[in-house]
Short mmCIF file of C-alpha atoms and ligand atoms in Angstrom, two decimals:
data_model
loop_
_atom_site.label_atom_id
_atom_site.label_comp_id
_atom_site.label_asym_id
_atom_site.label_seq_id
_atom_site.Cartn_x
_atom_site.Cartn_y
_atom_site.Cartn_z
CA UNK A 142 -1.85 -24.11 0.50
CA UNK A 143 -1.09 -22.06 -2.63
CA UNK A 144 -1.31 -18.30 -2.28
CA UNK A 145 -1.43 -16.02 -5.30
CA UNK A 146 -0.15 -12.57 -4.32
CA UNK A 147 -0.79 -9.87 -6.93
CA UNK A 148 1.45 -6.79 -6.93
CA UNK A 149 4.04 -8.54 -4.75
CA UNK A 150 6.93 -6.51 -6.17
CA UNK A 151 5.45 -3.24 -4.91
CA UNK A 152 5.76 -1.65 -1.48
CA UNK A 153 3.21 -3.50 0.67
CA UNK A 154 3.15 -6.71 -1.37
CA UNK A 155 6.92 -7.16 -1.07
CA UNK A 156 6.83 -6.52 2.68
CA UNK A 157 4.05 -9.15 2.88
CA UNK A 158 6.12 -11.72 0.95
CA UNK A 159 9.30 -10.94 2.91
CA UNK A 160 7.43 -11.65 6.14
CA UNK A 161 5.40 -14.72 5.20
CA UNK A 162 7.42 -16.69 2.61
CA UNK A 163 10.06 -17.59 5.25
CA UNK A 164 7.50 -17.92 8.05
CA UNK A 165 5.27 -20.42 6.21
CA UNK A 166 7.53 -22.82 4.27
CA UNK A 167 4.58 -25.18 3.68
CA UNK A 168 2.66 -22.50 1.77
CA UNK A 169 3.58 -21.83 -1.85
CA UNK A 170 3.54 -18.15 -2.80
CA UNK A 171 3.04 -17.10 -6.43
CA UNK A 172 3.80 -13.42 -7.05
CA UNK A 173 2.01 -12.04 -10.13
CA UNK A 174 3.25 -8.55 -10.94
CA UNK A 175 3.40 -6.44 -14.10
CA UNK A 176 6.54 -4.64 -12.85
CA UNK A 177 5.36 -1.09 -13.34
CA UNK A 178 7.53 1.88 -12.29
CA UNK A 179 6.44 1.21 -8.67
CA UNK A 180 7.77 -2.36 -8.60
CA UNK A 181 11.30 -3.41 -7.77
CA UNK A 182 12.54 -6.99 -7.76
CA UNK A 183 15.35 -5.89 -5.43
CA UNK A 184 12.62 -5.71 -2.76
CA UNK A 185 12.46 -9.51 -2.95
CA UNK A 186 16.13 -10.41 -3.05
CA UNK A 187 15.98 -12.14 0.37
CA UNK A 188 13.29 -14.58 -0.76
CA UNK A 189 13.78 -14.95 -4.50
CA UNK A 190 15.65 -18.26 -4.17
CA UNK A 191 13.23 -19.82 -1.68
CA UNK A 192 11.62 -23.11 -2.74
CA UNK A 193 8.13 -21.93 -1.80
CA UNK A 194 8.25 -18.74 -3.88
CA UNK A 195 7.79 -18.12 -7.58
CA UNK A 196 7.61 -14.90 -9.58
CA UNK A 197 5.44 -14.46 -12.67
CA UNK A 198 5.54 -11.27 -14.69
CA UNK A 199 2.07 -10.44 -15.97
CA UNK A 200 -0.70 -7.88 -16.25
CA UNK A 201 -3.93 -8.50 -14.30
CA UNK A 202 -5.75 -6.28 -16.79
CA UNK A 203 -5.24 -9.07 -19.33
CA UNK A 204 -7.69 -11.92 -18.60
CA UNK A 205 -5.74 -14.56 -20.52
CA UNK A 206 -2.68 -13.89 -18.33
CA UNK A 207 -4.73 -14.26 -15.16
CA UNK A 208 -6.42 -17.42 -16.44
CA UNK A 209 -3.06 -18.97 -17.36
CA UNK A 210 -1.79 -18.34 -13.82
CA UNK A 211 -4.89 -19.99 -12.33
CA UNK A 212 -4.50 -22.98 -14.64
CA UNK A 213 -0.82 -23.46 -13.98
CA UNK A 214 -0.63 -22.72 -10.24
CA UNK A 215 -4.18 -23.51 -8.98
CA UNK A 216 -4.16 -20.99 -6.11
CA UNK A 217 -6.34 -21.55 -3.02
CA UNK A 218 -6.06 -17.97 -1.80
CA UNK A 219 -5.64 -14.71 -3.71
CA UNK A 220 -4.22 -11.74 -1.81
CA UNK A 221 -4.86 -8.85 -4.15
CA UNK A 222 -2.44 -5.92 -3.73
CA UNK A 223 -1.81 -5.02 -7.38
CA UNK A 224 -2.94 -1.50 -8.15
CA UNK A 225 -1.93 1.85 -9.42
CA UNK A 226 -1.56 3.50 -6.03
CA UNK A 227 -0.49 7.14 -6.27
CA UNK A 228 -3.20 9.82 -6.02
CA UNK A 229 -1.21 12.53 -7.86
CA UNK A 230 -0.56 10.21 -10.80
CA UNK A 231 -4.27 9.37 -10.94
CA UNK A 232 -5.03 13.08 -11.30
CA UNK A 233 -2.56 13.47 -14.16
CA UNK A 234 -3.56 10.25 -15.94
CA UNK A 235 -6.52 8.22 -14.65
CA UNK A 236 -6.65 5.62 -17.45
CA UNK A 237 -4.12 3.19 -15.92
CA UNK A 238 -6.05 3.34 -12.64
CA UNK A 239 -9.30 2.33 -14.29
CA UNK A 240 -7.56 -0.41 -16.20
CA UNK A 241 -5.60 -2.02 -13.38
CA UNK A 242 -7.71 -1.24 -10.34
CA UNK A 243 -11.15 -1.92 -11.83
CA UNK A 244 -10.64 -4.17 -14.86
CA UNK A 245 -7.73 -6.01 -13.20
CA UNK A 246 -9.82 -6.77 -10.10
CA UNK A 247 -12.74 -7.86 -12.28
CA UNK A 248 -10.47 -10.28 -14.18
CA UNK A 249 -9.22 -11.84 -10.95
CA UNK A 250 -12.79 -12.23 -9.65
CA UNK A 251 -13.85 -13.83 -12.94
CA UNK A 252 -10.94 -16.28 -12.75
CA UNK A 253 -11.87 -17.19 -9.15
CA UNK A 254 -15.47 -17.76 -10.21
CA UNK A 255 -14.47 -19.93 -13.14
CA UNK A 256 -11.63 -21.97 -11.60
CA UNK A 257 -12.92 -22.30 -8.03
CA UNK A 258 -16.62 -22.89 -8.63
CA UNK A 259 -18.18 -23.93 -5.30
CA UNK A 260 -15.11 -25.72 -4.01
CA UNK A 261 -14.44 -25.14 -0.28
CA UNK A 262 -11.24 -23.72 1.20
CA UNK A 263 -10.86 -20.82 -1.23
CA UNK A 264 -10.53 -17.12 -0.42
CA UNK A 265 -10.19 -13.83 -2.29
CA UNK A 266 -8.64 -11.24 0.03
CA UNK A 267 -8.98 -7.71 -1.34
CA UNK A 268 -6.50 -5.12 -0.06
CA UNK A 269 -8.06 -1.67 -0.10
CA UNK A 270 -7.72 1.79 1.34
CA UNK A 271 -9.44 4.21 3.70
CA UNK A 272 -9.50 6.75 0.85
CA UNK A 273 -12.73 5.15 -0.43
CA UNK A 274 -14.54 6.86 2.46
CA UNK A 275 -13.58 10.36 1.27
CA UNK A 276 -12.64 13.08 3.73
CA UNK A 277 -13.40 13.59 7.42
CA UNK A 278 -13.84 17.04 8.95
CA UNK A 279 -11.95 18.07 12.09
CA UNK A 280 -13.43 15.18 14.12
CA UNK A 281 -14.72 11.62 13.73
CA UNK A 282 -13.44 8.30 12.40
CA UNK A 283 -14.08 5.99 9.44
CA UNK A 284 -15.85 2.78 10.50
CA UNK A 285 -16.72 -0.21 8.30
CA UNK A 286 -20.19 1.37 7.92
CA UNK A 287 -19.02 4.78 6.68
CA UNK A 288 -20.59 5.70 3.32
CA UNK A 289 -18.26 5.58 0.33
CA UNK A 290 -17.41 9.06 -1.00
CA UNK A 291 -14.12 8.90 -2.95
CA UNK A 292 -12.46 12.13 -4.12
CA UNK A 293 -9.73 11.15 -6.60
CA UNK A 294 -9.65 8.89 -9.65
CA UNK A 295 -7.43 6.60 -7.54
CA UNK A 296 -9.89 6.32 -4.65
CA UNK A 297 -12.88 6.07 -7.02
CA UNK A 298 -11.19 3.17 -8.81
CA UNK A 299 -10.46 1.44 -5.49
CA UNK A 300 -14.06 2.05 -4.36
CA UNK A 301 -15.27 0.49 -7.59
CA UNK A 302 -13.07 -2.56 -7.04
CA UNK A 303 -14.35 -2.92 -3.45
CA UNK A 304 -17.93 -2.89 -4.75
CA UNK A 305 -17.14 -5.54 -7.37
CA UNK A 306 -15.56 -7.80 -4.74
CA UNK A 307 -18.60 -7.54 -2.45
CA UNK A 308 -20.97 -8.01 -5.39
CA UNK A 309 -19.21 -11.27 -6.33
CA UNK A 310 -19.75 -12.48 -2.77
CA UNK A 311 -23.45 -11.57 -2.70
CA UNK A 312 -24.26 -12.68 -6.25
CA UNK A 313 -22.03 -15.70 -6.80
CA UNK A 314 -21.17 -16.65 -3.22
CA UNK A 315 -17.46 -16.09 -3.86
CA UNK A 316 -15.62 -16.29 -0.51
CA UNK A 317 -14.13 -12.82 -0.10
CA UNK A 318 -12.75 -10.60 2.64
CA UNK A 319 -11.97 -6.89 2.31
CA UNK A 320 -9.58 -4.77 4.36
CA UNK A 321 -9.44 -0.97 4.18
CA UNK A 322 -6.21 0.38 5.63
CA UNK A 323 -4.86 3.84 6.42
CA UNK A 324 -1.59 5.32 5.05
CA UNK A 325 1.36 2.93 5.21
CA UNK A 326 5.03 3.79 5.60
CA UNK A 327 8.21 1.72 5.89
CA UNK A 328 11.00 0.10 3.86
CA UNK A 329 10.66 -0.29 0.07
CA UNK A 330 8.11 2.53 -0.35
CA UNK A 331 8.53 4.26 -3.67
CA UNK A 332 9.72 7.84 -3.06
CA UNK A 333 6.78 9.56 -4.70
CA UNK A 334 4.86 9.10 -1.41
CA UNK A 335 5.15 11.68 1.38
CA UNK A 336 7.51 10.02 3.87
CA UNK A 337 10.21 8.57 1.56
CA UNK A 338 10.02 11.62 -0.70
CA UNK A 339 10.75 13.94 2.24
CA UNK A 340 13.57 11.73 3.56
CA UNK A 341 15.35 11.50 0.20
CA UNK A 342 14.80 15.14 -0.78
CA UNK A 343 16.15 16.30 2.59
CA UNK A 344 19.24 14.11 2.19
CA UNK A 345 19.85 15.56 -1.26
CA UNK A 346 19.22 19.17 -0.23
CA UNK A 347 16.18 19.42 -2.51
CA UNK A 348 13.02 21.35 -1.67
CA UNK A 349 10.46 19.62 0.59
CA UNK A 350 7.15 20.28 -1.21
CA UNK A 351 4.26 20.54 1.24
CA UNK A 352 0.85 20.75 -0.46
CA UNK A 353 -1.37 23.69 0.52
CA UNK A 354 -0.89 24.68 4.15
CA UNK A 355 0.31 21.26 5.34
CA UNK A 356 -2.72 20.99 7.66
CA UNK A 357 -4.10 17.82 6.02
CA UNK A 358 -4.13 14.85 8.39
CA UNK A 359 -3.25 11.25 7.60
CA UNK A 360 -3.40 8.20 9.90
CA UNK A 361 -0.08 6.34 9.60
CA UNK A 362 0.63 2.63 10.06
CA UNK A 363 3.95 0.78 9.77
CA UNK A 364 3.75 -1.50 6.74
CA UNK A 365 4.55 -4.74 8.61
CA UNK A 366 1.67 -4.04 10.99
CA UNK A 367 -0.61 -3.79 7.94
CA UNK A 368 0.73 -7.11 6.60
CA UNK A 369 0.20 -8.85 9.95
CA UNK A 370 -3.35 -7.46 10.03
CA UNK A 371 -4.06 -8.89 6.57
CA UNK A 372 -2.75 -12.30 7.66
CA UNK A 373 -4.91 -12.13 10.80
CA UNK A 374 -8.01 -11.41 8.69
CA UNK A 375 -7.16 -14.24 6.27
CA UNK A 376 -6.82 -16.66 9.21
CA UNK A 377 -9.54 -15.47 11.54
CA UNK A 378 -11.83 -13.00 9.75
CA UNK A 379 -15.38 -13.85 8.67
CA UNK A 380 -16.01 -14.46 4.98
CA UNK A 381 -18.00 -11.66 3.33
CA UNK A 382 -16.91 -9.10 5.93
CA UNK A 383 -14.84 -5.93 5.89
CA UNK A 384 -12.21 -4.92 8.43
CA UNK A 385 -10.73 -1.44 8.77
CA UNK A 386 -7.02 -1.38 9.64
CA UNK A 387 -5.24 1.52 11.33
CA UNK A 388 -3.08 2.38 14.31
CA UNK A 389 -4.91 5.51 15.55
CA UNK A 390 -1.88 7.64 14.69
CA UNK A 391 -2.98 10.88 13.09
CA UNK A 392 -0.49 13.49 12.01
CA UNK A 393 -0.67 16.77 10.11
CA UNK A 394 1.60 16.58 7.07
CA UNK A 395 3.64 19.59 8.15
CA UNK A 396 4.30 18.02 11.57
CA UNK A 397 5.56 14.83 9.92
CA UNK A 398 7.93 16.82 7.73
CA UNK A 399 9.30 18.61 10.81
CA UNK A 400 9.64 15.28 12.63
CA UNK A 401 11.60 13.78 9.72
CA UNK A 402 13.91 16.82 9.70
CA UNK A 403 14.45 16.49 13.47
CA UNK A 404 15.26 12.76 13.23
CA UNK A 405 17.62 13.29 10.28
CA UNK A 406 19.36 16.03 12.29
CA UNK A 407 19.82 13.63 15.24
CA UNK A 408 21.00 10.72 13.12
CA UNK A 409 23.41 12.70 10.96
CA UNK A 410 24.53 15.03 13.73
CA UNK A 411 23.33 18.11 11.85
CA UNK A 412 21.21 21.12 12.72
CA UNK A 413 17.59 20.14 11.78
CA UNK A 414 17.16 23.73 10.59
CA UNK A 415 19.38 22.81 7.62
CA UNK A 416 16.60 20.47 6.49
CA UNK A 417 13.64 22.59 7.64
CA UNK A 418 14.75 25.54 5.55
CA UNK A 419 14.07 23.33 2.48
CA UNK A 420 10.31 23.22 3.27
CA UNK A 421 8.35 24.85 0.44
CA UNK A 422 4.58 25.26 0.46
CA UNK A 423 3.34 24.38 -3.04
CA UNK A 424 0.02 24.40 -4.90
CA UNK A 425 -2.52 22.11 -3.23
CA UNK A 426 -3.54 18.74 -4.68
CA UNK A 427 -6.92 19.12 -6.46
CA UNK A 428 -9.69 17.44 -4.42
CA UNK A 429 -7.23 17.01 -1.52
CA UNK A 430 -8.97 15.13 1.33
CA UNK A 431 -8.59 17.03 4.60
CA UNK A 432 -8.37 14.21 7.12
CA UNK A 433 -8.35 10.42 7.39
CA UNK A 434 -8.71 8.55 10.68
CA UNK A 435 -9.53 4.86 11.04
CA UNK A 436 -11.64 3.30 13.76
CA UNK A 437 -10.00 -0.13 14.06
CA UNK A 438 -12.17 -1.37 16.93
CA UNK A 439 -13.59 -4.29 14.93
CA UNK A 440 -10.29 -5.95 13.99
CA UNK A 441 -8.86 -5.26 17.44
CA UNK A 442 -11.83 -6.58 19.45
CA UNK A 443 -12.98 -9.42 17.19
CA UNK A 444 -9.64 -10.70 15.85
CA UNK A 445 -7.16 -9.51 18.47
CA UNK A 446 -4.88 -7.59 16.07
CA UNK A 447 -3.05 -4.50 17.21
CA UNK A 448 -0.01 -2.70 15.79
CA UNK A 449 3.43 -3.52 17.20
CA UNK A 450 5.18 -0.34 16.14
CA UNK A 451 4.58 3.14 17.50
CA UNK A 452 5.12 6.04 15.09
CA UNK A 453 8.37 6.77 16.93
CA UNK A 454 9.81 3.25 16.47
CA UNK A 455 8.39 2.80 12.95
CA UNK A 456 9.64 6.14 11.63
CA UNK A 457 13.09 5.56 13.14
CA UNK A 458 13.28 2.14 11.45
CA UNK A 459 12.11 3.64 8.16
CA UNK A 460 14.61 6.51 8.12
CA UNK A 461 17.43 4.11 9.07
CA UNK A 462 16.38 1.83 6.24
CA UNK A 463 16.57 4.64 3.65
CA UNK A 464 19.93 5.74 5.07
CA UNK A 465 21.39 2.23 4.89
CA UNK A 466 19.99 0.98 1.58
CA UNK A 467 21.71 3.20 -0.94
CA UNK A 468 21.63 0.52 -3.68
CA UNK A 469 17.86 0.39 -3.50
CA UNK A 470 17.59 4.17 -3.47
CA UNK A 471 19.87 4.42 -6.52
CA UNK A 472 17.84 1.76 -8.32
CA UNK A 473 14.62 3.77 -8.05
CA UNK A 474 16.29 7.00 -9.10
CA UNK A 475 16.60 5.79 -12.65
CA UNK A 476 13.83 5.40 -15.20
CA UNK A 477 10.31 6.37 -14.41
CA UNK A 478 10.93 7.95 -11.01
CA UNK A 479 13.40 10.34 -12.60
CA UNK A 480 10.86 11.31 -15.24
CA UNK A 481 8.23 11.85 -12.55
CA UNK A 482 10.59 14.05 -10.52
CA UNK A 483 11.52 16.11 -13.57
CA UNK A 484 7.90 16.61 -14.51
CA UNK A 485 6.86 17.68 -11.00
CA UNK A 486 9.87 19.38 -9.50
CA UNK A 487 12.10 20.08 -12.50
CA UNK A 488 15.04 18.25 -10.92
P1 NAD B 1849 2.67 0.08 -5.07
O1 NAD B 1849 2.32 1.10 -6.11
O2 NAD B 1849 3.92 0.23 -4.29
O3 NAD B 1849 2.73 -1.36 -5.75
C1 NAD B 1849 1.78 -1.81 -6.64
C2 NAD B 1849 2.30 -3.07 -7.32
O4 NAD B 1849 1.29 -3.53 -8.22
C3 NAD B 1849 3.57 -2.84 -8.15
O5 NAD B 1849 4.51 -3.86 -7.91
C4 NAD B 1849 3.07 -2.89 -9.59
O6 NAD B 1849 4.03 -3.35 -10.52
C5 NAD B 1849 1.90 -3.85 -9.46
N1 NAD B 1849 0.93 -3.64 -10.54
C6 NAD B 1849 0.41 -2.46 -10.96
N2 NAD B 1849 -0.41 -2.65 -12.01
C7 NAD B 1849 -0.42 -4.00 -12.25
C8 NAD B 1849 -1.08 -4.82 -13.19
N3 NAD B 1849 -1.90 -4.28 -14.11
N4 NAD B 1849 -0.87 -6.15 -13.15
C9 NAD B 1849 -0.04 -6.69 -12.22
N5 NAD B 1849 0.63 -5.96 -11.32
C10 NAD B 1849 0.44 -4.62 -11.32
O7 NAD B 1849 1.40 0.01 -4.12
P2 NAD B 1849 1.32 -0.27 -2.56
O8 NAD B 1849 1.49 1.01 -1.84
O9 NAD B 1849 2.17 -1.44 -2.23
O10 NAD B 1849 -0.22 -0.67 -2.42
C11 NAD B 1849 -0.63 -2.02 -2.53
C12 NAD B 1849 -2.13 -2.11 -2.33
O11 NAD B 1849 -2.47 -1.62 -1.05
C13 NAD B 1849 -2.93 -1.28 -3.32
O12 NAD B 1849 -4.07 -2.02 -3.70
C14 NAD B 1849 -3.31 -0.03 -2.55
O13 NAD B 1849 -4.53 0.50 -3.01
C15 NAD B 1849 -3.45 -0.59 -1.15
N6 NAD B 1849 -3.20 0.35 -0.05
C16 NAD B 1849 -2.06 1.09 -0.02
C17 NAD B 1849 -1.82 1.96 1.04
C18 NAD B 1849 -0.54 2.78 1.12
O14 NAD B 1849 -0.44 3.62 2.01
N7 NAD B 1849 0.43 2.57 0.27
C19 NAD B 1849 -2.75 2.06 2.07
C20 NAD B 1849 -3.91 1.28 2.01
C21 NAD B 1849 -4.12 0.42 0.95
O1 TDX B 1850 5.15 15.80 -1.93
C1 TDX B 1850 4.12 15.64 -1.24
N1 TDX B 1850 3.69 16.66 -0.44
C2 TDX B 1850 2.56 16.57 0.33
O2 TDX B 1850 2.22 17.53 1.03
C3 TDX B 1850 3.36 14.42 -1.26
C4 TDX B 1850 3.79 13.27 -2.12
C5 TDX B 1850 2.25 14.34 -0.48
N2 TDX B 1850 1.84 15.40 0.29
C6 TDX B 1850 0.63 15.25 1.12
C7 TDX B 1850 -0.60 14.76 0.41
C8 TDX B 1850 -1.30 13.94 1.47
O3 TDX B 1850 -2.10 14.79 2.28
O4 TDX B 1850 0.95 14.23 2.08
C9 TDX B 1850 -0.17 13.38 2.33
C10 TDX B 1850 0.20 11.96 1.98
O5 TDX B 1850 0.35 11.89 0.57
P1 TDX B 1850 0.72 10.52 -0.19
O6 TDX B 1850 1.96 9.96 0.40
O7 TDX B 1850 0.67 10.80 -1.65
O8 TDX B 1850 -0.46 9.57 0.29
P2 TDX B 1850 -2.06 9.68 0.15
O9 TDX B 1850 -2.46 10.55 -0.96
O10 TDX B 1850 -2.60 9.99 1.51
O11 TDX B 1850 -2.40 8.15 -0.25
C11 TDX B 1850 -1.70 7.05 0.37
O12 TDX B 1850 -2.44 6.47 1.40
C12 TDX B 1850 -3.57 5.70 1.04
C13 TDX B 1850 -1.31 6.00 -0.68
O13 TDX B 1850 -0.59 6.61 -1.73
C14 TDX B 1850 -2.53 5.29 -1.20
O14 TDX B 1850 -2.14 4.25 -2.09
C15 TDX B 1850 -3.27 4.69 -0.03
O15 TDX B 1850 -4.45 4.11 -0.49
#
């Protein structure tokens, strides 16, 4: 079995490869990644020398690159993570999101159509987000039937890619599966996202920028639980179907920031107030969705998946990881991340 993983040098893709390359030595994993600012080959240092793993640098928005990978490696399964993934960046500059998330997905689908034809045993697994559903009010959950209503250029580009994937199934019979997951956290997450940004800013004594009033709610899932869910859907899910993934773990942003400060206080034997005094309420994100919450009944009842980590255990692991992986942290503080920080926070 040959598995093409796109975006495998990013946060979730690298966690996926770190879990499954060693676990399935008879599968060959091909990681196709452009290595944008969000990628880091250090994420993959534990598997880079494995016989069943190969890295290819390339842009999915370029069809000839995708076609060359299909010709050379003849994948049976595509697990499609590659994307521009940060909402704030999509607001500042949507073009890359349209290019990678829509055109890139289209190119992969076209390659599957051309190189797979009607052959059996193939699968395109599309990794998507709950943000395609837009915002919930104070109550309710997103199910697989919730109407799409994306708010940001990022979520609109992901919604568009989801529609293309389903259209290729209906029109051409391409074997596809789609998963829409809630917010992930864990090791190797680029520190532009809420949880790693707060951990690293607190450690450096920088301000902790909370958007608006901090009342927005996100539904958090430990990244390895997401990866296991994807594998479960690949193995057991029905072709042509969608599965929502989430751990029913909703938190207001401000409460998460307090929790991180409390845990850092405990771990470093410091007064959490030292960190909490860094909290600064800043201008809200335009089009900021109020609340996300996933109803994961389908994947739980039909496929038997459930998360292993609680928020307590997952957040502890995550903070410990950022405390103990200074090389990785230093490596992302150079280059593009630094520019992003300077542009947004003037530091
Ligand atoms: P990430 O930004 O950490 O990583 C994205 C990876 O894709 C990077 O390695 C990058 O180099 C690569 N990439 C970007 N453009 C590319 C291109 N044109 N060609 C080839 N590679 C390219 O993102 P992530 O958080 O790991 O998210 C992975 C996927 O999961 C995305 O599709 C995202 O929409 C989805 N998702 C993320 C979350 C989350 O909370 N992070 C939740 C649900 C779904
Ligand atoms: O500095 C910050 N301050 C703040 O208050 C940042 C970076 C975020 N926030 C808020 C905005 C959101 O309400 O925290 C919440 C989480 O923000 P992000 O980490 O940027 O995640 P979000 O916008 O919810 O999107 C994430 O989850 C769904 C991923 O980035 C997406 O790729 C995924 O699809």
